[in-house]
Every structure is written in C-alpha cells, then in structure tokens.
C-alpha cells in the first residue's frame, strides 16, 4: 500500500493540496484539491483572508479522506515576509495585512534612522525589499504601537497555519530569513537588532529547521476530519521548497524559481554579506539543511498575470506567448524590478507609463505589452546571471527553471537566447515536490538530498532549450 505525503502549497493567487508517494523508484504526484487566494481590501488595507484559507486547508484534508488516501504527514508552504500577531488568548491582533499593501511606504527610512542599510545587510545578508517583515513591523510600531504592546507571538503565514493545525507555535528558518531579522552568521534571530528596533523579544519563537516534526493534529481537528497525521515543517518559504526540488547534483548551474516572482540564484553553504553583494541587491535567504539561497528577487510573471486579468482573462498564456512572439521586434523595455510594478492600480497602464516616461515607444496591443514584459524579464535574467557569476568568481553553463514559469516556452526560449546559456525547464510543481521531499527525507524514503534530486530528475520531465 502506498504511503502518502501531503504538500499544502499556498501561493498569492491559489493554493493546492498535492499528494506524493514513491512508486517503482519514482515520485508520483496527485493534485486532490485547489482553491483561490488573493488580497481583499479591509479598512483601506490589502489583507489576506486567513480564516477562509484555513477552512480550505481543512477542506483539502477532508478530500484526502474522501478518496481514501490519508497522508502520514503534511506540511504547509507559502510566500514570505507576511505574519500575524497573536495576543495572550492567541487571537489575531489587527488586520492580516499583505506585502503588497502600502503601509510600509517610508518605513525603510524609519529603520535606517536606527541602523544603516549597509550595516543591516552585513548582519542579515537580506536584500532590501520594502515589504520585508522588518519594515512591516516598523509600520505596526509607528501606526499601531498598541498592537505590539498586546502581542505575545509573531507567526509567519505558514507558521500560523501549522499552529492552527497543531496548537504548536514555531518559526521556521527559511521563512523567517525572508523578513530581514535573522543573523546570517548564527542562523538565529538577531536579538540585538530586534532590541535596537524596539520590537519585543517575546514575540519571536525558537527557529526550527525544515524536516522538524511540529506535532500531530489538535484533538478537535482529529474529530472533525476523522483521522490524525504528523505535521512536518518543510522549507516553508515556497522558494526554499522549490530550490530543494532543482533536479541537479552538480554546481554548474543557476536556478530560477519562476512563478508570480522569479527568484534567480545559487545554492551556497555560506552567506555573502559583502558591500558589493549589498550594492547588487542580492539576498541570502535560508534553504534546506541550513544552506543559503543566494539570489535576486525579480518581479516575475506577476506582470503578465496582471495584464492578462486586465484583458479580462480572454486569452490563455500560450496564446499570449504567441502574440508576444509575433511582436518580438517591438523595441521598448522596462526595468522588471522597478517598484512601480509592485502593486499598481493597473499594470497595463504602468508598463505604458514607464515607456512614455523613458522616451520609448508605447505598447498598445496585448502582443506588444507581452513582448515588452517577456523580453525585459529575459534581459533582467541575463544581467542577474552576470552579477551572480561576478560574485561567485566563475561562470555557469546552464540555468534550471523550476515552478510554473518553466512551462512558459516563449520566455524559456528568450532566456536561452539572451543569456547564451542552456536552459533546463522543469519540474513545474517544484514547490510541492520540495515540500514533499522534506517530509520524505525525514521519513527515510531517501537517504540524502542527492538521492532525492536524482529521483526528482528521473520522475519529472525536463525540457532543454539552447541558445
């Protein structure tokens, strides 16, 4: 009888329950439940609906029982930086505000009154992003100091779902590092930094590593679902899980975890917190087994997803890629990392306005818009590859693209052409695979990361593109 492991993979626009098991030496996946996600406006803020999302987590677990495939363990992964504050009764304080909200506007300057960007980077190794937990907490401190006075616990999003499942309060390492409050040297909370910023020490939990057992389901949940299982922390930051699923065991590659965001980087044993690394805005996020994901956050497919919505989802992504290819000679480019694309009211207008402001030809058709976005992304990948090679002191022959963006054929072709590197695309479900792999490693299904990655390579199709 198959032994099932469950990944609950929640992204910014949707969530999935994916079961995994090993059969004839290969990993087999089965999606059993899917649900929608997205921010909603509440009191003028962009917020997540965590109560609804947790009901969806339970609905997916009920689906597992319904189909007779009850997992032995499960783990939740999500995006980074966002969190909830709990009071002494474990109730959420304030709105569950998301990273695309503008409450952090100006909070970087408030932080830099206390510690400079350069000194902050030297301690944490984390690139500046205005939505990082460090700036979100400063926004709470400035705008709602009473929240911090009442708060007893800070839980990042996957930690919160694990708490709702088990009653255990933990902070998982890979997720915590995205917030810019963890020491790159000790891999623990930087309490000296936390004290400097005036955030209460008591709210931070002990950091746990991926593969740690958090506990079993709460009794009332066992009764509601009709079964029990173990909750095991994966690399709860979705990119941490995705990187674990890169199907390669050598070191001659750069990876891109491609989805709403494109996370492009290297896997390293030590962090690089040098001034030059800070200047290039590279980041040292936590990875499986205490490794570092040395990478750059690039805006990614969020831009094309938004434009597609603004055209009423009339075309699928394959059709949009065809339109982009037909308009491939359109000359304009945008900086895919410009903050104007983080959460504009209208992405189409933001792209047009950028071209207008920079004296370039303004795209009018969907094909022209897509050509601008896809080509700009590929050129950003090429620049980032050169920066990573500079910092590593070597060149890399190929790029591994994992995640949903690995299916974007046109973008993959452009990436190979513009970077001059071989592109290996797949697996598409990298985040869920990495989540399940962490659980399987804990259970002894694989003897090592290397064995797991070899099986991932043999289990899922990888398509190769050449320049």
Short mmCIF file of C-alpha atoms in Angstrom, two decimals:
data_model
loop_
_atom_site.label_atom_id
_atom_site.label_comp_id
_atom_site.label_asym_id
_atom_site.label_seq_id
_atom_site.Cartn_x
_atom_site.Cartn_y
_atom_site.Cartn_z
CA UNK A 1 0.00 0.00 0.00
CA UNK A 2 1.31 3.46 -0.94
CA UNK A 3 2.48 5.82 1.80
CA UNK A 4 1.25 9.33 1.05
CA UNK A 5 2.74 12.70 1.99
CA UNK A 6 0.76 15.92 1.57
CA UNK A 7 2.03 19.31 0.43
CA UNK A 8 -0.28 22.24 1.05
CA UNK A 9 1.22 24.82 -1.28
CA UNK A 10 -0.41 28.24 -0.94
CA UNK A 11 0.59 30.98 -3.35
CA UNK A 12 -0.55 34.55 -3.75
CA UNK A 13 -3.32 33.63 -6.19
CA UNK A 14 -4.18 30.00 -5.41
CA UNK A 15 -3.49 27.04 -3.17
CA UNK A 16 -3.26 23.33 -3.83
CA UNK A 17 -3.22 20.08 -1.89
CA UNK A 18 -0.82 17.71 -3.63
CA UNK A 19 -0.22 14.15 -2.50
CA UNK A 20 3.09 12.46 -3.22
CA UNK A 21 4.29 8.89 -2.93
CA UNK A 22 7.12 6.73 -4.24
CA UNK A 23 6.22 4.05 -6.76
CA UNK A 24 8.69 1.89 -8.70
CA UNK A 25 11.52 4.17 -7.68
CA UNK A 26 9.84 7.35 -8.88
CA UNK A 27 7.94 10.13 -7.15
CA UNK A 28 4.30 10.35 -8.17
CA UNK A 29 2.15 13.44 -7.58
CA UNK A 30 -1.62 13.83 -7.44
CA UNK A 31 -3.43 17.14 -7.01
CA UNK A 32 -6.51 16.48 -4.90
CA UNK A 33 -7.80 19.95 -4.10
CA UNK A 34 -7.39 23.52 -5.33
CA UNK A 35 -8.67 26.85 -4.04
CA UNK A 36 -8.39 30.55 -4.80
CA UNK A 37 -6.40 33.13 -2.90
CA UNK A 38 -5.88 36.86 -3.17
CA UNK A 39 -5.84 40.02 -1.12
CA UNK A 40 -9.03 41.89 -0.27
CA UNK A 41 -9.47 45.48 0.83
CA UNK A 42 -10.32 45.92 4.52
CA UNK A 43 -10.24 49.29 6.28
CA UNK A 44 -8.28 50.62 3.32
CA UNK A 45 -5.59 47.92 3.61
CA UNK A 46 -4.77 44.94 1.37
CA UNK A 47 -5.36 41.89 3.54
CA UNK A 48 -5.27 38.11 3.39
CA UNK A 49 -8.32 36.03 4.36
CA UNK A 50 -6.61 33.57 6.69
CA UNK A 51 -9.83 32.23 8.24
CA UNK A 52 -11.14 31.31 4.80
CA UNK A 53 -7.79 29.88 3.75
CA UNK A 54 -7.62 27.63 6.80
CA UNK A 55 -11.09 26.33 6.03
CA UNK A 56 -9.75 25.48 2.58
CA UNK A 57 -6.81 23.67 4.18
CA UNK A 58 -9.31 21.56 6.12
CA UNK A 59 -11.45 21.00 3.02
CA UNK A 60 -8.45 19.57 1.22
CA UNK A 61 -7.72 17.25 4.13
CA UNK A 62 -11.33 16.06 4.05
CA UNK A 63 -10.88 15.38 0.33
CA UNK A 64 -7.93 13.11 1.12
CA UNK A 65 -10.13 11.04 3.40
CA UNK A 66 -12.94 11.03 0.85
CA UNK A 67 -10.69 9.47 -1.81
CA UNK A 68 -9.14 7.04 0.66
CA UNK A 69 -5.61 8.45 0.51
CA UNK A 70 -4.84 9.66 4.02
CA UNK A 71 -1.30 11.07 4.28
CA UNK A 72 1.07 10.09 7.06
CA UNK A 73 2.32 13.67 7.24
CA UNK A 74 1.73 17.12 5.80
CA UNK A 75 3.44 20.47 5.60
CA UNK A 76 2.39 23.96 4.54
CA UNK A 77 4.47 26.32 2.42
CA UNK A 78 3.56 29.89 1.41
CA UNK A 79 5.10 33.15 0.29
CA UNK A 80 7.48 35.04 2.58
CA UNK A 81 7.60 38.06 4.92
CA UNK A 82 3.92 38.31 5.97
CA UNK A 83 2.87 37.45 9.53
CA UNK A 84 0.19 37.60 12.19
CA UNK A 85 0.49 38.91 15.74
CA UNK A 86 -1.35 36.97 18.44
CA UNK A 87 -2.43 38.24 21.86
CA UNK A 88 -2.37 36.32 25.14
CA UNK A 89 -5.55 34.45 24.09
CA UNK A 90 -3.95 33.51 20.75
CA UNK A 91 -6.33 35.77 18.86
CA UNK A 92 -5.12 37.75 15.84
CA UNK A 93 -4.39 41.42 16.51
CA UNK A 94 -5.40 43.89 13.80
CA UNK A 95 -5.82 43.19 10.10
CA UNK A 96 -3.93 40.40 8.34
CA UNK A 97 -2.16 42.86 6.05
CA UNK A 98 -0.30 41.57 2.98
CA UNK A 99 3.01 42.55 1.46
CA UNK A 100 1.51 44.50 -1.45
CA UNK A 101 -0.12 46.97 0.93
CA UNK A 102 1.38 50.45 1.09
CA UNK A 103 1.62 50.65 4.89
CA UNK A 104 5.39 50.22 4.60
CA UNK A 105 5.85 53.37 2.50
CA UNK A 106 8.61 55.38 4.18
CA UNK A 107 9.32 52.70 6.79
CA UNK A 108 12.74 51.99 5.31
CA UNK A 109 13.83 55.50 6.32
CA UNK A 110 12.50 54.90 9.84
CA UNK A 111 14.60 51.74 10.10
CA UNK A 112 17.69 53.49 8.68
CA UNK A 113 17.45 56.14 11.42
CA UNK A 114 18.39 53.26 13.74
CA UNK A 115 20.68 51.14 11.55
CA UNK A 116 22.05 51.86 8.09
CA UNK A 117 21.15 49.71 5.11
CA UNK A 118 24.80 48.65 4.82
CA UNK A 119 25.07 47.57 8.46
CA UNK A 120 21.71 45.83 8.25
CA UNK A 121 22.87 43.87 5.21
CA UNK A 122 26.16 42.97 6.88
CA UNK A 123 24.18 41.37 9.73
CA UNK A 124 21.37 39.65 7.84
CA UNK A 125 22.52 39.33 4.24
CA UNK A 126 18.97 40.06 3.09
CA UNK A 127 18.28 42.38 0.18
CA UNK A 128 16.20 45.46 0.71
CA UNK A 129 12.55 44.96 -0.22
CA UNK A 130 10.11 47.48 1.22
CA UNK A 131 7.69 44.71 2.21
CA UNK A 132 10.16 42.72 4.36
CA UNK A 133 8.97 41.85 7.87
CA UNK A 134 11.42 44.35 9.38
CA UNK A 135 9.62 47.24 7.61
CA UNK A 136 6.15 45.81 8.20
CA UNK A 137 6.87 45.67 11.94
CA UNK A 138 8.10 49.25 11.83
CA UNK A 139 4.78 50.21 10.23
CA UNK A 140 2.95 48.49 13.09
CA UNK A 141 5.18 50.22 15.65
CA UNK A 142 4.58 53.65 14.11
CA UNK A 143 0.89 53.35 13.26
CA UNK A 144 -0.44 50.88 15.86
CA UNK A 145 2.01 50.74 18.78
CA UNK A 146 -0.76 49.25 20.93
CA UNK A 147 -0.63 46.12 18.75
CA UNK A 148 2.99 45.47 19.73
CA UNK A 149 2.17 46.18 23.38
CA UNK A 150 -0.50 43.45 23.29
CA UNK A 151 1.36 40.98 21.08
CA UNK A 152 2.71 37.80 22.63
CA UNK A 153 3.51 35.88 19.46
CA UNK A 154 4.63 36.55 15.89
CA UNK A 155 3.93 33.76 13.40
CA UNK A 156 4.72 33.97 9.72
CA UNK A 157 1.96 32.72 7.43
CA UNK A 158 2.94 29.01 7.23
CA UNK A 159 3.79 29.04 10.95
CA UNK A 160 0.27 30.32 11.63
CA UNK A 161 -1.35 27.52 9.65
CA UNK A 162 0.86 24.97 11.41
CA UNK A 163 -0.25 26.49 14.72
CA UNK A 164 -3.93 26.20 13.73
CA UNK A 165 -3.31 22.56 12.83
CA UNK A 166 -1.29 21.51 15.88
CA UNK A 167 -1.52 24.19 18.56
CA UNK A 168 2.29 24.48 18.48
CA UNK A 169 3.96 27.87 17.95
CA UNK A 170 7.12 27.76 15.85
CA UNK A 171 9.07 29.97 13.46
CA UNK A 172 10.58 28.03 10.58
CA UNK A 173 14.07 29.09 9.47
CA UNK A 174 13.68 29.55 5.69
CA UNK A 175 10.54 31.66 6.10
CA UNK A 176 11.99 33.71 8.96
CA UNK A 177 15.07 34.70 6.96
CA UNK A 178 12.94 36.49 4.36
CA UNK A 179 11.96 39.07 7.00
CA UNK A 180 15.49 40.54 7.44
CA UNK A 181 15.72 39.86 11.19
CA UNK A 182 17.80 36.64 11.24
CA UNK A 183 21.59 36.62 11.59
CA UNK A 184 23.31 35.18 8.51
CA UNK A 185 26.15 34.02 10.77
CA UNK A 186 24.29 32.29 13.61
CA UNK A 187 21.13 31.37 11.65
CA UNK A 188 19.14 32.54 14.70
CA UNK A 189 17.09 35.64 15.42
CA UNK A 190 19.34 38.70 15.70
CA UNK A 191 18.04 39.81 19.09
CA UNK A 192 20.49 42.70 19.31
CA UNK A 193 18.98 44.07 16.08
CA UNK A 194 15.46 43.35 17.32
CA UNK A 195 16.19 45.27 20.54
CA UNK A 196 17.65 48.20 18.58
CA UNK A 197 14.46 48.46 16.54
CA UNK A 198 12.25 48.32 19.61
CA UNK A 199 10.42 45.12 18.69
CA UNK A 200 9.52 42.95 21.70
CA UNK A 201 11.74 39.86 22.02
CA UNK A 202 8.92 37.79 23.44
CA UNK A 203 7.03 37.59 20.15
CA UNK A 204 9.74 35.62 18.34
CA UNK A 205 9.65 31.82 18.66
CA UNK A 206 12.56 29.40 18.55
CA UNK A 207 13.64 28.80 14.96
CA UNK A 208 13.19 25.29 13.62
CA UNK A 209 14.79 23.77 10.53
CA UNK A 210 12.96 22.10 7.63
CA UNK A 211 12.28 18.46 8.39
CA UNK A 212 11.34 19.16 12.02
CA UNK A 213 8.23 17.47 13.37
CA UNK A 214 5.88 20.14 14.73
CA UNK A 215 3.33 17.73 16.17
CA UNK A 216 0.05 15.98 15.44
CA UNK A 217 -3.36 17.46 14.72
CA UNK A 218 -5.28 19.05 17.57
CA UNK A 219 -7.87 16.71 19.09
CA UNK A 220 -10.81 18.76 17.83
CA UNK A 221 -9.36 18.66 14.31
CA UNK A 222 -8.86 14.91 14.51
CA UNK A 223 -12.52 14.58 15.41
CA UNK A 224 -13.65 16.92 12.62
CA UNK A 225 -11.51 15.23 9.94
CA UNK A 226 -11.79 11.65 11.15
CA UNK A 227 -8.05 10.96 11.15
CA UNK A 228 -4.70 12.13 12.51
CA UNK A 229 -1.35 12.79 10.89
CA UNK A 230 2.03 14.31 11.68
CA UNK A 231 2.72 17.91 10.72
CA UNK A 232 6.30 18.25 9.46
CA UNK A 233 7.85 21.60 8.60
CA UNK A 234 9.09 21.69 5.02
CA UNK A 235 11.13 24.63 3.83
CA UNK A 236 8.00 26.69 4.48
CA UNK A 237 9.06 29.55 2.21
CA UNK A 238 7.87 28.34 -1.17
CA UNK A 239 11.14 29.21 -2.90
CA UNK A 240 13.04 27.22 -0.28
CA UNK A 241 10.97 24.18 -1.20
CA UNK A 242 11.29 24.87 -4.93
CA UNK A 243 15.09 25.05 -4.75
CA UNK A 244 15.21 21.71 -2.93
CA UNK A 245 13.45 20.25 -5.99
CA UNK A 246 16.00 21.51 -8.56
CA UNK A 247 16.90 18.24 -10.35
CA UNK A 248 20.70 18.58 -10.34
CA UNK A 249 23.52 17.45 -8.08
CA UNK A 250 26.46 19.35 -9.56
CA UNK A 251 27.23 23.02 -9.04
CA UNK A 252 27.37 24.21 -12.65
CA UNK A 253 24.00 25.94 -12.75
CA UNK A 254 21.96 28.96 -11.78
CA UNK A 255 18.35 28.34 -10.81
CA UNK A 256 15.20 30.37 -11.39
CA UNK A 257 12.16 29.56 -9.31
CA UNK A 258 9.67 31.04 -11.72
CA UNK A 259 6.12 32.00 -10.81
CA UNK A 260 4.49 35.19 -9.60
CA UNK A 261 8.06 36.13 -8.68
CA UNK A 262 11.26 35.00 -10.38
CA UNK A 263 13.85 34.06 -7.77
CA UNK A 264 17.19 33.66 -9.51
CA UNK A 265 20.29 32.48 -7.75
CA UNK A 266 22.77 29.93 -6.48
CA UNK A 267 22.79 27.42 -3.63
CA UNK A 268 25.62 28.11 -1.18
CA UNK A 269 26.94 26.80 2.10
CA UNK A 270 27.83 30.27 3.42
CA UNK A 271 26.29 33.71 3.08
CA UNK A 272 27.88 36.61 1.21
CA UNK A 273 27.17 39.77 3.21
CA UNK A 274 29.82 41.89 1.49
CA UNK A 275 29.30 45.53 0.45
CA UNK A 276 29.40 44.54 -3.24
CA UNK A 277 26.69 41.93 -2.68
CA UNK A 278 24.63 44.60 -0.92
CA UNK A 279 25.22 47.00 -3.81
CA UNK A 280 23.89 44.40 -6.27
CA UNK A 281 20.87 43.83 -4.01
CA UNK A 282 21.44 40.08 -3.83
CA UNK A 283 19.99 38.23 -0.89
CA UNK A 284 21.00 35.29 1.33
CA UNK A 285 17.75 33.53 2.22
CA UNK A 286 17.68 30.32 4.23
CA UNK A 287 17.49 26.98 2.48
CA UNK A 288 17.08 23.31 3.34
CA UNK A 289 19.74 21.84 5.65
CA UNK A 290 20.92 25.30 6.69
CA UNK A 291 22.09 26.20 3.19
CA UNK A 292 21.67 29.66 1.68
CA UNK A 293 19.67 30.64 -1.37
CA UNK A 294 21.89 33.37 -2.77
CA UNK A 295 19.51 35.08 -5.15
CA UNK A 296 17.77 38.13 -6.51
CA UNK A 297 14.03 38.70 -6.32
CA UNK A 298 12.78 39.64 -9.78
CA UNK A 299 9.18 40.76 -10.37
CA UNK A 300 8.45 37.68 -12.47
CA UNK A 301 5.21 36.58 -14.10
CA UNK A 302 3.16 38.84 -11.82
CA UNK A 303 3.37 41.47 -14.54
CA UNK A 304 1.99 39.29 -17.35
CA UNK A 305 -0.61 37.74 -15.00
CA UNK A 306 -1.86 41.22 -14.14
CA UNK A 307 -2.02 42.35 -17.76
CA UNK A 308 -3.91 39.17 -18.67
CA UNK A 309 -6.51 39.93 -15.98
CA UNK A 310 -6.84 43.47 -17.33
CA UNK A 311 -7.74 41.94 -20.69
CA UNK A 312 -10.50 40.02 -18.83
CA UNK A 313 -8.58 36.71 -19.00
CA UNK A 314 -9.72 36.47 -22.60
CA UNK A 315 -6.53 34.68 -23.67
CA UNK A 316 -4.55 31.86 -22.07
CA UNK A 317 -0.82 32.20 -21.50
CA UNK A 318 0.07 30.10 -24.55
CA UNK A 319 -1.93 32.46 -26.75
CA UNK A 320 -0.31 35.49 -25.12
CA UNK A 321 3.13 33.98 -25.78
CA UNK A 322 2.20 33.57 -29.45
CA UNK A 323 1.16 37.23 -29.60
CA UNK A 324 4.43 38.25 -27.94
CA UNK A 325 6.45 36.23 -30.43
CA UNK A 326 4.61 37.90 -33.31
CA UNK A 327 5.56 41.29 -31.81
CA UNK A 328 9.11 40.29 -30.87
CA UNK A 329 10.66 43.22 -32.78
CA UNK A 330 8.87 45.76 -30.57
CA UNK A 331 11.82 47.78 -29.20
CA UNK A 332 10.77 49.03 -25.75
CA UNK A 333 11.96 47.62 -22.42
CA UNK A 334 11.11 48.14 -18.74
CA UNK A 335 13.03 47.54 -15.53
CA UNK A 336 11.19 44.48 -14.20
CA UNK A 337 12.38 45.32 -10.68
CA UNK A 338 11.07 48.88 -10.60
CA UNK A 339 8.78 49.40 -7.60
CA UNK A 340 6.16 50.95 -9.87
CA UNK A 341 5.27 47.38 -10.92
CA UNK A 342 4.87 46.02 -7.37
CA UNK A 343 1.19 46.84 -6.89
CA UNK A 344 -0.07 49.33 -9.48
CA UNK A 345 -3.76 50.00 -9.87
CA UNK A 346 -3.39 48.95 -13.50
CA UNK A 347 -0.33 47.04 -14.76
CA UNK A 348 -1.07 47.75 -18.42
CA UNK A 349 -1.01 51.48 -17.75
CA UNK A 350 2.08 51.13 -15.54
CA UNK A 351 4.01 49.50 -18.41
CA UNK A 352 2.80 52.13 -20.88
CA UNK A 353 3.63 54.95 -18.47
CA UNK A 354 7.15 53.58 -17.88
CA UNK A 355 7.79 53.51 -21.63
CA UNK A 356 6.35 57.00 -22.01
CA UNK A 357 8.46 58.40 -19.15
CA UNK A 358 11.64 56.87 -20.52
CA UNK A 359 11.09 58.17 -24.06
CA UNK A 360 10.36 54.78 -25.60
CA UNK A 361 7.66 53.58 -27.98
CA UNK A 362 4.46 52.91 -26.02
CA UNK A 363 2.97 49.41 -26.48
CA UNK A 364 -0.68 49.39 -27.49
CA UNK A 365 -1.68 45.77 -28.23
CA UNK A 366 -1.60 42.80 -25.87
CA UNK A 367 1.13 41.26 -28.03
CA UNK A 368 3.29 44.37 -27.76
CA UNK A 369 2.76 44.56 -23.99
CA UNK A 370 3.67 40.88 -23.63
CA UNK A 371 6.74 41.29 -25.83
CA UNK A 372 7.94 44.17 -23.64
CA UNK A 373 7.39 42.19 -20.43
CA UNK A 374 8.83 38.85 -21.55
CA UNK A 375 11.89 40.37 -23.22
CA UNK A 376 12.51 42.68 -20.26
CA UNK A 377 12.37 39.66 -17.93
CA UNK A 378 14.82 37.66 -20.05
CA UNK A 379 17.22 40.62 -20.19
CA UNK A 380 16.92 41.01 -16.41
CA UNK A 381 17.81 37.30 -16.08
CA UNK A 382 20.89 37.88 -18.23
CA UNK A 383 22.05 40.83 -16.10
CA UNK A 384 21.44 38.90 -12.89
CA UNK A 385 23.36 35.87 -14.21
CA UNK A 386 26.39 38.10 -14.81
CA UNK A 387 26.09 39.53 -11.29
CA UNK A 388 25.92 36.05 -9.76
CA UNK A 389 28.92 34.96 -11.79
CA UNK A 390 30.84 38.03 -10.65
CA UNK A 391 30.14 37.22 -7.01
CA UNK A 392 30.90 33.51 -7.44
CA UNK A 393 34.08 34.19 -9.40
CA UNK A 394 33.13 31.70 -12.10
CA UNK A 395 30.75 31.11 -14.99
CA UNK A 396 27.85 28.67 -15.15
CA UNK A 397 26.83 26.70 -18.22
CA UNK A 398 23.11 26.33 -17.64
CA UNK A 399 20.02 27.71 -15.96
CA UNK A 400 17.47 25.44 -14.27
CA UNK A 401 13.98 26.93 -14.35
CA UNK A 402 11.52 25.30 -11.97
CA UNK A 403 7.96 26.17 -11.00
CA UNK A 404 5.01 27.27 -13.08
CA UNK A 405 7.13 29.55 -15.24
CA UNK A 406 9.07 26.53 -16.52
CA UNK A 407 6.08 25.95 -18.82
CA UNK A 408 6.40 29.41 -20.43
CA UNK A 409 8.01 28.17 -23.63
CA UNK A 410 8.50 31.59 -25.22
CA UNK A 411 10.14 33.05 -22.12
CA UNK A 412 12.40 29.98 -21.82
CA UNK A 413 13.46 30.37 -25.46
CA UNK A 414 14.17 34.06 -24.91
CA UNK A 415 16.13 33.28 -21.74
CA UNK A 416 18.37 30.78 -23.56
CA UNK A 417 18.88 33.20 -26.46
CA UNK A 418 19.62 36.31 -24.39
CA UNK A 419 21.74 34.66 -21.65
CA UNK A 420 23.58 32.37 -24.07
CA UNK A 421 23.11 29.52 -21.61
CA UNK A 422 21.40 26.17 -21.87
CA UNK A 423 18.02 26.30 -20.12
CA UNK A 424 16.62 23.21 -18.38
CA UNK A 425 12.91 23.73 -17.68
CA UNK A 426 11.01 21.70 -15.11
CA UNK A 427 9.59 20.36 -12.92
CA UNK A 428 6.58 22.66 -12.90
CA UNK A 429 5.39 21.60 -9.45
CA UNK A 430 8.75 22.25 -7.84
CA UNK A 431 7.43 23.85 -4.66
CA UNK A 432 5.09 20.95 -3.86
CA UNK A 433 7.82 18.45 -4.80
CA UNK A 434 10.29 20.16 -2.45
CA UNK A 435 7.70 20.25 0.34
CA UNK A 436 7.03 16.53 -0.06
CA UNK A 437 10.76 15.78 -0.40
CA UNK A 438 11.47 17.33 3.01
CA UNK A 439 8.81 15.09 4.54
CA UNK A 440 10.15 12.03 2.70
CA UNK A 441 13.72 12.77 3.82
CA UNK A 442 12.54 12.91 7.42
CA UNK A 443 10.69 9.62 6.96
CA UNK A 444 13.73 7.91 5.42
CA UNK A 445 12.27 7.45 1.94
CA UNK A 446 15.53 8.97 0.62
CA UNK A 447 18.97 8.61 2.18
CA UNK A 448 20.16 12.05 1.10
CA UNK A 449 19.31 15.23 -0.78
CA UNK A 450 21.40 13.93 -3.67
CA UNK A 451 19.34 10.75 -3.92
CA UNK A 452 16.13 12.75 -3.73
CA UNK A 453 17.23 15.10 -6.53
CA UNK A 454 18.25 12.19 -8.73
CA UNK A 455 14.80 10.66 -8.33
CA UNK A 456 13.14 14.03 -9.00
CA UNK A 457 15.12 14.26 -12.25
CA UNK A 458 14.03 10.74 -13.25
CA UNK A 459 10.40 11.30 -12.22
CA UNK A 460 9.51 14.54 -13.99
CA UNK A 461 10.10 15.78 -17.49
CA UNK A 462 12.86 18.35 -18.03
CA UNK A 463 12.89 20.21 -21.35
CA UNK A 464 16.15 21.67 -22.65
CA UNK A 465 16.44 24.92 -24.61
CA UNK A 466 19.62 26.05 -26.30
CA UNK A 467 20.76 29.49 -27.38
#
